[in-house]
Amino acid sequence: MKSLVLLLLYSWSAVASAQALPSWNEGDAKARIVAFVQAVTDEKSKDYVPPVERIAAFDNDGTLWSEQPLYFQLVFMLEQVKASASKHPEWKDNPAFKALVAHDQKELMKMSHRPLLALVGVANSGMTVEAYDRTIRDWLAAAQHPKFKRPYTDLVFQPMQELLAYLRDNGFKTFIVSGGSVEFMRPWAEKAYGIPAEQIIGSQQEVEYKVRDGKPVLVRGAKFAFVDDGPGKPVGIYRSIGRRPIAAFGNSDGDLQMLQFTAAGAGRRLMLIVHHDDAAREYAYDRQSHIGKLDKAWDEANAKGWVVVSMKSDWKKIFAFEH
Amino acid sequence: MKSLVLLLLYSWSAVASAQALPSWNEGDAKARIVAFVQAVTDEKSKDYVPPVERIAAFDNDGTLWSEQPLYFQLVFMLEQVKASASKHPEWKDNPAFKALVAHDQKELMKMSHRPLLALVGVANSGMTVEAYDRTIRDWLAAAQHPKFKRPYTDLVFQPMQELLAYLRDNGFKTFIVSGGSVEFMRPWAEKAYGIPAEQIIGSQQEVEYKVRDGKPVLVRGAKFAFVDDGPGKPVGIYRSIGRRPIAAFGNSDGDLQMLQFTAAGAGRRLMLIVHHDDAAREYAYDRQSHIGKLDKAWDEANAKGWVVVSMKSDWKKIFAFEH
């Protein structure tokens, strides 16, 4: 009886593996993902990793959803900053503000996260966290992507949704580790990715506890307490998870340190980069792009044998809405 | 057949409830905990809360384990700071350092977390996070509590361990929200409380990503990036969880804002304070204590009808090692 149950379990597991990742073409990328997952979940494998250590870290912009022609959070920021400009005459000489108001995408794309995050920090300071959450939800409900004419939240990558679910089905705990701010992801990431608010690591604006009219509230400050980009990503992971991931997924140089940090741990690891090479179905960009520049991380991926996913040839489908 | 299964399930659930919290005496505190859990988990109740929102936040020092005669982390600090004193001649005029070296417990107990955390921050700066983790593990393995002559990790409260397990059995996600530093809790909290590293919120020292001899490492800085005490606790909860807890557990004025913040949410809530009133089995202290002072939070608990647990009369057993 026991062996029959085991046999059934094994058969089920084999069927489940074959059915996993349906939007991925058969090929090197898919095969290496599946081989990694099988190795770390097989108790008889030398690469076995107990469930509590199966931590997987995913960048968001460009890895789990699109990021062109401008990080979606920046589009939201543009409107937020414009809406509060009359209260901030001091912005008139701020280069980031000038670029935003002038719709100077070229200038904006050259900037790092920092000056832009600083500006949006001031724009929403003084708000309670609930009020800020509402402005994000309202914007997401109304805004449309300029190319796809759809809500931004439709632009999540179906193969990555499948990958997240596949890892969780195999006992992994999945985290987002993004340069964007935590608040911008929380309202939709649970539905889109199955990742709850407490597993989202991102840039953090200061908030302060206050009692207003006898009611405790959290009020947003103007400064960023933490920028979760580049070398900030391993720091964010250490602070919030306290364990080194055994798998990390990114698409740009901002993910390099997270991938290096993941690779440097003992035992079997999976490092994966999503390469945007499909101008027809999404966008094609890498070394020369100001948004999601993939240059040093690509070189390192090639040198170290990390998995590089071609969106064009590895993915049957990019978005769920494709026919 | 279906109704038989349902009947069995209901019977099982009734038995499980009766068996829950075996180290708690029957009484108001236990009854209110069980009533709360039944109300928020019963889908037919007006107080029903879906599992994803069942967030429970626990202070650590004095709530989940003892904190007298000195926060255990302070004892560890004392040795750490002494060991590195020769490298820091500038400490000779530092009041916190002088109190530590003089074993001036009275002076130490008067201090807030901040000057002491600042000192230990410098003491372990420059270390990798792995090296620091080892110093903590080594200390915990060797050190003994002065009163109980046992490892500090034996001094976790068995009724609270049962409460954590009971909440998790009922679909709650349990978090630690402590004024102590995250690193000091991570090595043992999973075994002691069933709470994994990524669900521990605490004070955070700065860490920096560096590449040393081609190997990525995280190196500790001297400053604290975040102090998770008093009004810092709701901020830490917002940053790391992003949801308001529906249940919060503390023992001192440092937990007041976390309890207020929890109480201020909509729907049914559980706020609980552990009162140390058992000098024979543990310690008795409250309004006059420098460690774990319980004064304003006690008044508010009484005014608002929060649960106040008497360790003496509500707990059959405090520690697992008691006969």
XYZ file of C-alpha atoms in Angstrom:
646
model
C 0.000 0.000 0.000
C 2.744 2.386 0.947
C 4.647 1.718 -2.273
C 1.477 2.309 -4.312
C 1.038 5.686 -2.659
C 4.682 6.518 -3.324
C 4.319 5.432 -6.938
C 1.274 7.652 -7.324
C 3.147 10.544 -5.744
C 6.111 10.092 -8.085
C 3.860 9.883 -11.140
C 2.055 12.987 -10.027
C 5.336 14.801 -9.561
C 6.523 13.825 -13.061
C 3.255 14.990 -14.613
C 3.414 18.236 -12.646
C 6.948 18.929 -13.908
C 5.972 18.339 -17.514
C 3.010 20.668 -17.124
C 5.022 23.379 -15.410
C 5.935 26.554 -17.269
C 3.514 26.076 -20.212
C 4.405 29.466 -21.757
C 8.080 28.534 -21.917
C 9.427 26.921 -25.073
C 11.429 23.760 -24.596
C 15.073 24.800 -24.593
C 18.112 25.516 -22.491
C 16.531 28.125 -20.197
C 13.497 26.032 -19.252
C 15.574 22.849 -18.932
C 18.032 24.541 -16.559
C 15.262 25.975 -14.396
C 13.573 22.585 -14.087
C 16.886 20.790 -13.438
C 17.733 23.273 -10.680
C 14.362 22.900 -9.001
C 14.504 19.108 -9.199
C 18.030 19.039 -7.750
C 17.310 21.242 -4.741
C 13.983 19.566 -3.923
C 15.107 15.933 -4.224
C 16.015 14.736 -0.747
C 18.390 12.179 -2.221
C 20.268 14.775 -4.266
C 23.610 16.169 -3.074
C 22.147 19.581 -3.944
C 19.093 19.182 -1.685
C 18.012 22.369 0.111
C 15.458 22.254 2.953
C 12.280 24.283 2.244
C 13.071 27.026 4.765
C 16.221 27.900 2.790
C 14.470 27.953 -0.606
C 14.452 31.714 -1.012
C 13.944 33.158 -4.500
C 14.432 36.892 -5.182
C 12.872 38.624 -8.174
C 13.530 42.093 -9.490
C 10.248 43.688 -10.613
C 10.675 46.327 -13.370
C 11.704 44.558 -16.573
C 11.842 41.154 -14.873
C 8.233 40.540 -13.832
C 6.552 43.284 -15.882
C 7.506 45.794 -18.561
C 9.461 48.966 -17.848
C 9.453 50.807 -21.184
C 9.219 53.498 -22.379
C 9.604 54.712 -18.757
C 9.422 52.891 -15.395
C 5.701 52.846 -14.692
C 6.261 54.336 -11.278
C 7.917 57.326 -12.965
C 4.811 57.913 -15.034
C 2.775 57.948 -11.835
C 5.341 60.290 -10.260
C 5.081 62.727 -13.146
C 1.424 63.284 -12.410
C 1.933 63.380 -8.653
C 4.733 65.902 -8.864
C 2.860 68.096 -11.331
C -0.214 68.026 -9.119
C 1.745 69.308 -6.135
C 4.049 71.725 -8.003
C 2.183 74.849 -6.924
C 3.081 74.026 -3.314
C 6.789 73.739 -4.139
C 8.177 76.892 -5.801
C 11.660 75.697 -4.793
C 11.461 73.039 -7.506
C 11.814 75.473 -10.385
C 15.603 74.955 -10.549
C 15.512 71.223 -9.826
C 16.809 69.344 -12.931
C 14.600 66.334 -12.298
C 11.523 68.533 -11.924
C 12.343 70.482 -15.070
C 12.748 67.270 -17.045
C 9.439 65.931 -15.733
C 7.457 69.053 -16.564
C 9.067 69.348 -19.984
C 8.281 65.667 -20.689
C 11.989 65.401 -21.437
C 12.104 61.627 -21.586
C 15.690 61.596 -22.805
C 16.848 63.548 -19.767
C 14.662 61.497 -17.426
C 15.993 58.235 -18.758
C 19.552 59.355 -18.084
C 18.850 59.881 -14.412
C 19.357 57.336 -11.695
C 16.500 56.474 -9.339
C 17.737 58.902 -6.708
C 16.876 62.458 -7.870
C 13.501 61.291 -9.092
C 12.700 59.432 -5.887
C 13.759 62.537 -3.960
C 11.260 64.623 -5.884
C 8.359 62.239 -5.457
C 9.301 61.965 -1.807
C 8.598 65.647 -1.309
C 5.486 65.500 -3.510
C 3.707 63.020 -1.256
C 5.182 63.993 2.106
C 2.701 64.865 4.833
C 0.155 62.376 3.486
C -0.931 59.446 5.585
C 0.112 56.082 4.181
C -3.556 55.263 3.514
C -4.082 58.444 1.481
C -0.957 57.682 -0.527
C -2.118 54.124 -1.130
C -5.386 55.470 -2.523
C -3.610 57.799 -4.979
C -1.662 54.797 -6.298
C -4.747 52.594 -6.612
C -6.702 55.374 -8.323
C -3.907 55.966 -10.792
C -3.472 52.267 -11.561
C -7.215 51.900 -12.148
C -7.304 54.758 -14.678
C -3.912 54.897 -16.412
C -3.116 53.178 -19.710
C 0.184 52.119 -21.199
C 0.964 54.243 -24.309
C 1.897 51.304 -26.545
C -0.448 48.571 -25.374
C -3.449 50.781 -24.505
C -4.107 48.676 -21.433
C -3.799 49.093 -17.676
C -0.169 48.855 -16.585
C -0.987 45.883 -14.399
C -1.854 43.895 -17.573
C 1.826 44.097 -18.523
C 3.062 41.354 -16.215
C 4.946 38.557 -17.955
C 2.969 35.358 -18.022
C 6.047 33.079 -18.162
C 7.338 34.734 -14.995
C 3.960 34.324 -13.270
C 4.223 30.635 -14.118
C 7.795 30.522 -12.828
C 6.764 32.111 -9.512
C 3.965 29.575 -9.092
C 6.243 26.685 -10.097
C 8.831 27.682 -7.483
C 6.174 28.032 -4.786
C 4.710 24.652 -5.734
C 8.196 23.334 -5.029
C 8.423 24.828 -1.561
C 10.137 28.114 -2.428
C 9.286 31.400 -0.762
C 9.223 34.099 -3.438
C 10.245 37.706 -2.798
C 10.279 40.866 -4.895
C 13.475 42.907 -4.528
C 12.896 46.089 -6.509
C 14.421 49.536 -6.921
C 10.882 50.895 -7.013
C 9.105 51.848 -3.843
C 7.305 49.258 -1.777
C 4.050 51.225 -1.745
C 3.786 51.254 -5.512
C 3.882 47.441 -5.705
C 1.815 46.409 -2.704
C -1.627 47.233 -4.147
C -1.357 44.817 -7.063
C 1.574 42.414 -6.542
C -0.418 39.894 -4.548
C -2.981 39.443 -7.317
C -0.455 39.635 -10.163
C 2.324 37.521 -8.680
C 0.904 35.769 -5.630
C 3.440 37.674 -3.505
C 2.029 39.184 -0.302
C 2.947 42.690 0.912
C 5.359 41.343 3.518
C 7.481 39.641 0.843
C 8.038 42.815 -1.162
C 11.370 44.549 -0.601
C 11.855 47.930 -2.235
C 12.940 51.504 -1.731
C 11.501 53.001 1.435
C 10.406 56.531 2.130
C 10.510 57.681 5.736
C 7.253 57.420 7.648
C 6.517 58.730 11.090
C 4.032 57.622 13.737
C 1.754 60.442 14.879
C -1.482 60.753 16.805
C -3.909 63.078 14.987
C -7.225 63.853 16.699
C -6.623 60.915 19.010
C -6.126 58.549 16.074
C -2.749 56.915 15.375
C -1.579 57.537 11.819
C 1.566 56.961 9.804
C 2.612 60.095 7.949
C 5.022 60.133 5.018
C 8.255 62.100 5.336
C 10.094 63.683 2.414
C 13.267 61.631 2.497
C 14.072 58.145 1.396
C 15.241 55.937 4.230
C 16.533 53.237 1.891
C 17.186 52.873 -1.834
C 16.920 49.252 -2.861
C 18.909 49.329 -6.098
C 22.290 47.986 -7.217
C 24.395 47.343 -4.085
C 21.288 48.203 -2.040
C 19.600 44.971 -3.141
C 21.776 42.524 -1.154
C 21.437 44.917 1.796
C 17.648 44.927 1.466
C 17.678 41.141 1.282
C 19.829 40.870 4.394
C 17.643 43.295 6.322
C 14.304 41.847 5.371
C 14.969 38.163 4.736
C 18.144 37.450 6.658
C 18.974 34.538 4.397
C 20.862 34.463 1.131
C 18.579 33.552 -1.789
C 19.411 30.357 -3.665
C 17.823 31.755 -6.832
C 17.742 35.314 -8.184
C 16.081 36.787 -11.253
C 16.822 40.148 -12.849
C 17.123 41.935 -16.168
C 19.518 44.840 -15.755
C 22.731 46.135 -14.231
C 20.741 47.234 -11.183
C 20.360 43.544 -10.394
C 24.043 42.652 -10.728
C 24.912 42.792 -7.031
C 21.841 40.755 -6.084
C 22.870 38.112 -8.616
C 26.500 38.156 -7.430
C 25.428 37.887 -3.802
C 23.172 34.947 -4.639
C 25.897 33.256 -6.694
C 28.445 33.602 -3.872
C 26.562 31.290 -1.503
C 27.475 27.649 -1.002
C 25.611 24.896 -2.831
C 23.652 24.874 -6.049
C 22.287 28.234 -7.232
C 20.205 29.624 -10.068
C 20.947 33.070 -11.497
C 18.758 34.194 -14.379
C 18.570 37.303 -16.543
C 15.607 38.219 -18.731
C 16.858 39.720 -22.007
C 14.432 42.061 -23.753
C 14.970 41.142 -27.397
C 11.443 41.121 -28.754
C 10.588 44.479 -30.326
C 7.477 43.034 -31.954
C 5.757 41.646 -28.860
C 7.332 43.948 -26.243
C 10.589 45.961 -26.561
C 14.174 45.253 -27.562
C 16.911 46.952 -25.537
C 20.060 46.179 -23.594
C 23.504 47.824 -23.495
C 22.462 51.255 -24.796
C 19.195 51.668 -22.918
C 18.747 54.299 -20.216
C 15.902 52.311 -18.710
C 16.852 48.799 -17.696
C 20.395 48.969 -19.083
C 21.819 45.467 -19.419
C 25.565 45.658 -19.921
C 27.842 44.599 -17.059
C 25.338 42.060 -15.754
C 25.103 40.523 -19.234
C 28.888 40.196 -19.467
C 28.981 38.588 -16.046
C 26.097 36.266 -16.930
C 27.987 35.102 -20.010
C 31.272 34.737 -18.140
C 29.730 32.831 -15.222
C 27.220 30.759 -17.168
C 24.083 32.270 -15.652
C 20.831 31.590 -17.515
C 19.986 34.312 -20.054
C 16.382 34.149 -21.210
C 15.552 35.403 -24.681
C 12.017 36.742 -24.477
C 11.744 36.248 -28.228
C 12.737 32.601 -28.429
C 12.212 31.239 -24.906
C 8.710 32.566 -24.330
C 5.666 31.348 -26.302
C 3.669 34.168 -24.873
C 4.748 37.334 -23.073
C 1.411 38.678 -21.834
C -1.754 36.839 -20.875
C -3.784 39.039 -23.241
C -1.887 37.842 -26.364
C -3.769 35.498 -28.677
C -20.609 10.693 3.830
C -19.967 14.406 3.451
C -21.835 15.209 6.666
C -19.860 12.534 8.509
C -16.623 14.146 7.366
C -17.914 17.562 8.417
C -18.967 16.172 11.786
C -15.507 14.691 12.280
C -13.919 17.984 11.300
C -16.083 19.935 13.742
C -15.366 17.498 16.556
C -11.680 17.698 15.789
C -11.817 21.483 15.846
C -13.611 21.485 19.218
C -11.060 19.072 20.661
C -8.201 21.138 19.234
C -9.555 24.312 20.868
C -9.915 22.634 24.235
C -6.356 21.345 23.954
C -4.945 24.677 22.879
C -2.876 26.697 25.331
C -2.334 23.899 27.888
C -0.050 26.040 30.070
C -2.733 28.706 30.422
C -5.102 28.525 33.369
C -8.780 28.755 32.566
C -9.749 32.376 33.078
C -10.487 35.704 31.459
C -7.214 36.026 29.506
C -7.375 32.565 27.919
C -11.112 32.858 27.264
C -10.689 36.177 25.475
C -7.822 34.881 23.329
C -9.840 31.830 22.270
C -12.999 33.904 21.657
C -11.033 36.307 19.474
C -9.476 33.534 17.412
C -12.803 31.761 16.967
C -14.507 35.006 15.888
C -11.960 35.986 13.252
C -11.625 32.459 11.824
C -15.328 31.589 11.620
C -16.471 32.372 8.089
C -20.015 32.895 9.335
C -18.943 35.424 11.964
C -19.329 39.173 11.371
C -15.758 39.431 12.658
C -14.331 37.021 10.088
C -10.872 37.977 8.770
C -9.386 36.239 5.708
C -6.105 34.385 6.438
C -3.917 36.833 4.521
C -4.964 39.620 6.914
C -4.367 37.555 10.061
C -1.184 39.314 11.118
C -0.039 38.975 14.731
C 2.835 41.105 16.090
C 4.818 40.098 19.175
C 7.319 42.131 21.122
C 10.241 39.918 22.177
C 12.000 41.094 25.392
C 9.646 40.555 28.312
C 6.841 39.296 26.072
C 8.252 36.101 24.591
C 11.251 35.640 26.889
C 12.635 37.217 30.044
C 14.426 40.562 30.085
C 15.669 40.864 33.689
C 17.972 41.775 35.302
C 19.192 43.330 32.008
C 18.062 42.870 28.389
C 19.977 39.778 27.301
C 21.306 41.581 24.274
C 22.844 44.158 26.609
C 24.732 41.414 28.416
C 26.107 40.248 25.082
C 26.973 43.859 24.211
C 28.888 44.316 27.416
C 31.301 41.583 26.430
C 31.502 42.708 22.827
C 32.198 46.300 23.746
C 34.785 45.343 26.356
C 36.505 43.059 23.881
C 36.917 45.867 21.366
C 37.609 48.708 23.841
C 41.354 48.812 23.130
C 40.543 49.809 19.549
C 38.332 52.705 20.684
C 40.152 55.144 22.999
C 37.451 57.716 22.158
C 35.007 55.746 24.335
C 36.651 56.739 27.626
C 34.257 59.698 28.059
C 31.165 57.937 26.721
C 28.593 57.578 29.556
C 27.205 54.326 28.182
C 30.695 52.839 27.892
C 31.627 53.946 31.388
C 28.485 52.374 32.815
C 29.144 49.122 30.955
C 32.745 48.803 32.107
C 31.833 49.726 35.681
C 29.029 47.113 35.631
C 26.839 50.023 36.730
C 23.537 48.231 36.231
C 21.572 51.067 37.775
C 22.953 53.553 35.262
C 22.536 51.088 32.386
C 18.942 50.395 33.257
C 18.157 54.104 33.150
C 19.329 54.402 29.558
C 17.156 54.065 26.507
C 18.132 51.622 23.761
C 19.820 54.357 21.726
C 23.181 55.163 23.403
C 23.799 51.481 24.052
C 22.927 50.454 20.516
C 25.224 53.230 19.272
C 28.091 51.764 21.271
C 27.595 48.202 20.142
C 27.233 49.521 16.608
C 30.788 50.801 16.693
C 32.029 47.680 18.498
C 31.032 45.339 15.686
C 31.439 47.671 12.694
C 33.713 46.456 9.947
C 32.748 42.821 10.574
C 30.987 40.816 7.896
C 27.453 39.831 8.799
C 28.544 36.175 8.948
C 31.335 36.929 11.435
C 28.890 38.880 13.580
C 26.377 36.062 13.441
C 29.052 33.663 14.720
C 29.908 35.900 17.698
C 26.219 35.868 18.676
C 25.867 32.102 18.297
C 29.066 31.492 20.249
C 27.912 33.737 23.060
C 24.443 32.186 23.219
C 25.973 28.703 23.358
C 28.213 29.587 26.312
C 26.430 32.254 28.375
C 24.244 31.534 31.401
C 21.518 33.581 33.009
C 22.631 34.748 36.507
C 19.419 33.730 38.271
C 18.384 30.585 36.429
C 21.889 29.259 35.642
C 20.724 28.200 32.221
C 21.292 29.312 28.633
C 19.349 32.487 27.893
C 17.441 30.704 25.147
C 15.866 28.459 27.811
C 14.083 31.527 29.159
C 11.340 31.645 26.553
C 7.814 31.616 27.956
C 6.072 28.332 27.282
C 2.546 29.831 27.333
C 3.622 32.290 24.638
C 5.157 29.500 22.543
C 1.787 27.771 22.757
C 0.007 30.996 21.831
C 2.217 31.457 18.756
C 1.515 27.897 17.635
C -2.212 28.261 18.340
C -2.409 31.406 16.211
C -0.493 29.789 13.364
C -2.741 26.719 13.561
C -5.568 29.163 12.992
C -4.061 30.693 9.873
C -2.216 33.605 11.459
C 1.194 34.774 10.303
C 3.269 35.581 13.384
C 5.901 38.330 13.481
C 8.373 39.539 16.082
C 8.536 43.334 16.399
C 11.359 44.044 18.830
C 13.483 46.959 19.980
C 16.429 44.578 19.955
C 18.462 44.072 16.832
C 17.365 41.622 14.184
C 20.709 39.810 14.176
C 20.495 38.939 17.836
C 17.162 37.133 17.384
C 17.633 35.374 14.056
C 19.961 32.589 15.295
C 17.449 31.119 17.742
C 13.951 32.554 17.110
C 13.021 29.980 14.518
C 13.649 27.082 16.888
C 12.245 28.854 19.964
C 9.171 30.467 18.427
C 8.700 28.920 14.990
C 9.252 32.374 13.502
C 11.580 32.450 10.488
C 14.233 35.161 9.989
C 12.121 37.011 7.424
C 9.324 37.541 9.962
C 11.546 39.223 12.532
C 11.387 43.005 12.621
C 13.885 44.779 14.846
C 16.428 47.547 15.097
C 18.753 47.599 12.112
C 22.390 48.496 11.940
C 23.691 49.784 8.612
C 25.304 47.185 6.358
C 27.153 47.794 3.138
C 27.726 45.591 0.109
C 31.416 45.210 -0.753
C 33.513 42.942 -2.907
C 36.554 41.661 -0.966
C 39.069 39.510 -2.838
C 36.493 38.995 -5.557
C 33.911 37.760 -3.051
C 30.734 39.739 -2.302
C 30.310 40.412 1.404
C 28.025 42.477 3.594
C 29.986 44.584 6.064
C 28.512 46.146 9.170
C 28.592 49.932 9.526
C 28.710 51.753 12.853
C 25.340 53.489 12.734
C 21.842 52.290 13.301
C 19.646 52.706 10.248
C 16.452 52.109 12.198
C 15.433 51.831 15.853
C 12.361 49.661 16.204
C 11.106 50.829 19.582
C 8.147 52.881 20.788
C 6.818 54.910 17.821
C 9.328 53.030 15.645
C 7.326 49.804 15.993
C 4.322 50.824 13.858
C 6.829 52.207 11.338
C 8.737 48.908 11.282
C 5.447 47.062 10.808
C 4.442 49.314 7.936
C 7.820 48.952 6.240
C 8.179 45.219 6.591
C 4.634 43.886 6.638
C 2.590 46.579 4.950
C -0.536 45.484 6.760
C -1.886 46.498 10.136
C -1.795 43.602 12.613
C -5.140 42.422 13.987
C -3.447 41.203 17.164
C -0.499 42.645 19.095
C 1.319 41.413 22.193
C 3.637 43.429 24.411
C 4.684 43.978 28.005
C 5.991 47.523 28.343
C 5.620 51.160 27.389
C 7.879 50.523 24.396
C 4.986 48.518 22.945
C 2.334 51.184 23.493
C 2.362 52.630 19.975
C 2.270 49.168 18.388
C -0.754 48.317 20.521
C -2.443 51.658 19.726
C -1.771 51.231 16.026
C -3.224 47.718 16.107
C -6.257 48.868 18.085
C -6.975 51.698 15.642
C -7.771 49.388 12.721
C -11.298 48.459 11.693
C -12.884 45.204 12.838
C -12.214 42.965 15.782
C -8.770 43.229 17.390
C -6.795 41.631 20.205
C -4.375 43.710 22.267
C -2.584 41.900 25.078
C -0.048 42.882 27.718
C 2.030 40.431 29.740
C 2.346 41.662 33.317
C 5.420 40.427 35.210
C 3.993 39.814 38.666
C 5.632 36.548 39.623
C 8.776 37.181 41.674
C 8.974 33.542 42.696
C 8.972 31.914 39.269
C 10.404 34.837 37.261
C 10.436 38.555 38.230
C 7.904 41.112 39.451
C 8.171 44.629 38.032
C 6.104 47.287 36.295
C 5.766 51.062 36.821
C 9.093 51.604 38.589
C 11.302 49.333 36.511
C 14.042 50.687 34.263
C 13.939 47.545 32.158
C 10.542 46.850 30.644
C 8.769 49.706 32.405
C 5.006 49.152 32.272
C 3.210 52.366 33.161
C 1.424 54.291 30.405
C 0.661 51.143 28.451
C -0.890 49.589 31.570
C -3.108 52.619 32.115
C -4.194 52.511 28.499
C -4.807 48.755 28.670
C -7.064 49.270 31.680
C -8.863 52.222 30.093
C -9.410 50.466 26.758
C -10.096 46.977 28.041
C -7.061 45.288 26.529
C -6.178 41.868 27.912
C -3.673 42.029 30.789
C -2.086 38.678 31.532
C -0.946 37.962 35.073
C 2.018 35.632 34.768
C 1.358 34.515 38.312
C -2.269 33.547 37.975
C -2.819 33.038 34.238
C 0.162 30.788 33.562
C 0.465 27.276 34.968
C 4.032 27.175 33.857
C 6.362 29.947 32.750
C 9.331 27.963 31.439
C 9.457 24.521 29.859
C 12.122 23.461 32.371
C 9.836 23.973 35.387
C 8.562 20.831 37.069
